[in-house]
Short mmCIF file of C-alpha atoms in Angstrom, two decimals:
data_model
loop_
_atom_site.label_atom_id
_atom_site.label_comp_id
_atom_site.label_asym_id
_atom_site.label_seq_id
_atom_site.Cartn_x
_atom_site.Cartn_y
_atom_site.Cartn_z
CA MET F 1 78.68 99.27 96.92
CA ALA F 2 76.16 102.12 96.71
CA LEU F 3 77.69 105.61 96.49
CA PRO F 4 76.79 107.75 99.52
CA SER F 5 75.01 110.96 98.48
CA GLN F 6 77.78 113.07 100.07
CA LEU F 7 80.13 111.70 97.38
CA LYS F 8 77.84 112.40 94.39
CA ALA F 9 80.50 114.63 92.79
CA ILE F 10 82.66 111.59 91.97
CA GLN F 11 79.85 109.40 90.63
CA HIS F 12 80.59 109.98 86.93
CA HIS F 13 84.34 109.53 87.40
CA LEU F 14 83.67 106.13 88.99
CA ARG F 15 81.30 105.19 86.17
CA THR F 16 83.99 106.17 83.65
CA ALA F 17 86.38 103.90 85.55
CA GLN F 18 83.96 100.97 85.26
CA GLU F 19 83.47 101.61 81.53
CA HIS F 20 87.22 101.38 81.00
CA ASP F 21 88.03 98.38 83.21
CA LYS F 22 88.40 96.16 80.15
CA ARG F 23 89.07 98.78 77.48
CA ASP F 24 91.86 100.71 79.24
CA PRO F 25 92.70 99.75 82.87
CA VAL F 26 95.15 102.67 83.19
CA VAL F 27 92.26 105.11 82.67
CA SER F 28 90.24 103.12 85.24
CA TYR F 29 93.03 103.25 87.80
CA TYR F 30 93.55 107.01 87.60
CA CYS F 31 89.79 107.74 87.53
CA ARG F 32 89.50 105.78 90.80
CA LEU F 33 92.57 107.51 92.23
CA TYR F 34 90.98 110.89 91.47
CA ALA F 35 87.72 109.70 93.01
CA MET F 36 89.59 108.52 96.12
CA GLN F 37 91.41 111.81 96.66
CA THR F 38 88.33 113.90 95.93
CA GLY F 39 86.14 111.68 98.08
CA MET F 40 88.49 112.06 101.06
CA LYS F 41 88.20 115.84 100.72
CA LEU F 42 84.39 115.69 100.38
CA ASP F 43 83.68 113.47 103.39
CA SER F 44 85.85 110.93 105.14
CA LYS F 45 84.12 111.40 108.51
CA THR F 46 80.71 109.78 108.22
CA PRO F 47 80.68 105.98 108.63
CA GLU F 48 79.07 105.25 105.26
CA CYS F 49 81.62 107.43 103.42
CA ARG F 50 84.55 105.91 105.32
CA LYS F 51 83.27 102.43 104.52
CA PHE F 52 82.95 103.34 100.80
CA LEU F 53 86.39 104.94 100.65
CA VAL F 54 88.06 101.98 102.39
CA LYS F 55 86.55 99.66 99.77
CA LEU F 56 87.72 101.98 96.99
CA MET F 57 91.22 101.98 98.47
CA ASP F 58 91.19 98.15 98.58
CA GLN F 59 90.31 98.17 94.88
CA LEU F 60 93.06 100.67 94.02
CA GLU F 61 95.70 98.64 95.86
CA MET F 62 94.60 95.49 94.06
CA MET F 63 94.69 97.24 90.68
CA LYS F 64 98.16 98.59 91.37
CA LYS F 65 99.35 95.06 92.17
CA GLU F 66 97.73 93.56 89.07
CA LEU F 67 99.10 96.31 86.82
CA SER F 68 102.54 96.52 88.44
CA ASP F 69 104.27 95.70 85.16
CA ASN F 70 102.52 98.63 83.41
CA GLU F 71 104.78 101.72 83.26
CA SER F 72 101.76 104.05 83.26
CA ILE F 73 100.98 102.75 86.74
CA SER F 74 104.47 102.32 88.18
CA GLN F 75 105.61 105.73 86.94
CA GLU F 76 103.06 108.53 87.36
CA VAL F 77 104.80 110.76 84.80
CA VAL F 78 104.02 108.09 82.20
CA GLY F 79 100.49 107.77 83.58
CA ASN F 80 100.05 111.52 83.22
CA ALA F 81 100.97 111.37 79.52
CA HIS F 82 98.64 108.41 78.99
CA ILE F 83 95.61 110.16 80.51
CA GLU F 84 96.35 113.45 78.75
CA ASN F 85 96.68 111.73 75.34
CA TYR F 86 93.50 109.74 75.94
CA ALA F 87 91.53 112.83 77.01
CA LEU F 88 92.78 114.81 73.99
CA LYS F 89 91.98 111.99 71.55
CA MET F 90 88.43 111.82 72.92
CA PHE F 91 88.08 115.62 72.82
CA LEU F 92 89.33 115.86 69.22
CA TYR F 93 86.98 113.08 68.06
CA ALA F 94 83.96 114.90 69.54
CA ASP F 95 85.17 118.28 68.26
CA ASN F 96 85.59 116.86 64.74
CA GLU F 97 82.05 115.43 64.78
CA ASP F 98 80.74 118.77 66.06
CA ARG F 99 82.48 120.76 63.33
CA GLY F 100 81.16 118.28 60.78
CA GLY F 101 77.62 118.87 61.98
CA ARG F 102 77.27 115.21 63.07
CA PHE F 103 75.41 115.37 66.39
CA HIS F 104 74.78 112.07 68.21
CA LYS F 105 74.87 110.47 71.67
CA ASN F 106 78.37 109.13 71.24
CA MET F 107 79.94 112.52 70.48
CA ILE F 108 78.09 114.09 73.43
CA LYS F 109 79.42 111.35 75.69
CA SER F 110 82.93 111.82 74.28
CA PHE F 111 82.82 115.55 75.03
CA TYR F 112 81.59 114.86 78.56
CA THR F 113 84.00 111.99 79.29
CA SER F 114 86.95 114.03 78.05
CA SER F 115 85.97 116.78 80.50
CA LEU F 116 85.94 114.19 83.31
CA LEU F 117 89.40 112.98 82.26
CA TYR F 118 90.69 116.56 82.46
CA ASP F 119 89.44 116.50 86.06
CA VAL F 120 91.43 113.29 86.58
CA LEU F 121 94.59 114.97 85.25
CA SER F 122 94.56 117.16 88.36
CA VAL F 123 95.88 114.22 90.42
CA PHE F 124 99.22 114.82 88.73
CA GLY F 125 99.29 118.52 89.57
CA GLU F 126 97.89 121.81 88.37
CA LEU F 127 96.22 121.74 84.94
CA SER F 128 97.77 123.66 82.06
CA GLU F 129 95.75 126.62 80.76
CA GLU F 130 95.02 124.69 77.56
CA ASN F 131 93.64 121.73 79.52
CA ILE F 132 91.51 124.05 81.67
CA GLN F 133 90.02 125.55 78.49
CA HIS F 134 89.46 122.12 76.92
CA ARG F 135 87.64 120.93 80.07
CA LYS F 136 85.40 124.01 80.20
CA TYR F 137 84.62 123.87 76.45
CA ALA F 138 83.99 120.11 76.44
CA ARG F 139 81.62 120.25 79.41
CA TRP F 140 79.73 123.23 77.93
CA LYS F 141 79.47 121.57 74.51
CA ALA F 142 78.16 118.30 75.98
CA THR F 143 75.47 120.16 77.92
CA TYR F 144 74.55 122.47 75.02
CA ILE F 145 74.22 119.73 72.38
CA HIS F 146 72.38 117.45 74.82
CA ASN F 147 69.81 120.20 75.56
CA CYS F 148 69.39 121.03 71.85
CA MET F 149 68.67 117.41 70.98
CA LYS F 150 66.29 117.08 73.96
CA ASN F 151 64.34 120.11 72.65
CA GLY F 152 64.42 118.91 69.05
CA GLU F 153 66.64 121.78 67.93
CA THR F 154 69.73 121.62 65.71
CA PRO F 155 72.85 122.81 67.53
CA LYS F 156 74.51 125.81 65.92
CA THR I 1 80.79 106.52 123.39
CA GLY I 2 80.82 109.82 121.49
CA SER I 3 84.52 110.43 121.99
CA LEU I 4 85.27 106.78 121.27
CA GLY I 5 83.36 107.08 117.98
CA SER I 6 85.27 110.15 116.90
CA SER I 7 88.62 108.65 117.77
CA VAL I 8 87.77 105.55 115.71
CA ALA I 9 86.79 107.85 112.84
CA SER I 10 90.00 109.85 112.97
CA ALA I 11 92.07 106.67 113.24
CA GLU I 12 90.41 105.32 110.09
CA GLN I 13 90.92 108.65 108.33
CA ASP I 14 94.61 108.58 109.20
CA GLU I 15 94.91 105.03 107.95
CA LEU I 16 93.28 105.99 104.64
CA SER I 17 95.69 108.93 104.25
CA GLN I 18 98.68 106.68 104.90
CA ARG I 19 97.45 104.04 102.46
CA LEU I 20 96.94 106.75 99.81
CA ALA I 21 100.46 108.09 100.36
CA LYS I 22 101.85 104.56 100.09
CA LEU I 23 99.83 103.92 96.94
CA ARG I 24 101.42 106.96 95.35
CA ASP I 25 104.89 106.02 96.63
CA GLN I 26 104.95 109.24 98.64
CA VAL I 27 106.09 107.67 101.91
#
């Protein structure tokens, strides 16, 4: 279903969820859960947003049923550790490429996706200071390197 | 119809909130 413009802020989290449906369904589930909670805060009044959010809720309930035997879903404390480990692994991969002077689309995407996953971590509660810094750094790095490559410059 | 519309909207909002709480075992 098309994303209403009022919910644009969760577009990339939902795309990350789709990208992980096969690769890592736990990441998909919590990306959609974050999108659901954030979407309800953004706009749950207008008909098109309500319709979108009801469909998203249907999908979450189905995923929870299908993944009921997965501890990362049945116990949120385990889910929290899963998402945090996944975000850190992605961040460290991109950071390692950056420090090695290897700039490419994949490392930019890894920086950006890790920053989205640090957003997702907020469903479990307040972010740690380290995670807040990682998110800020990862999002800045993705933007900076992307702009350098667009302008034909070598990132410092 | 205006008030009917808004009451339908708030009913749906409430239902979404309850389903979210249930999803997260917070009932």
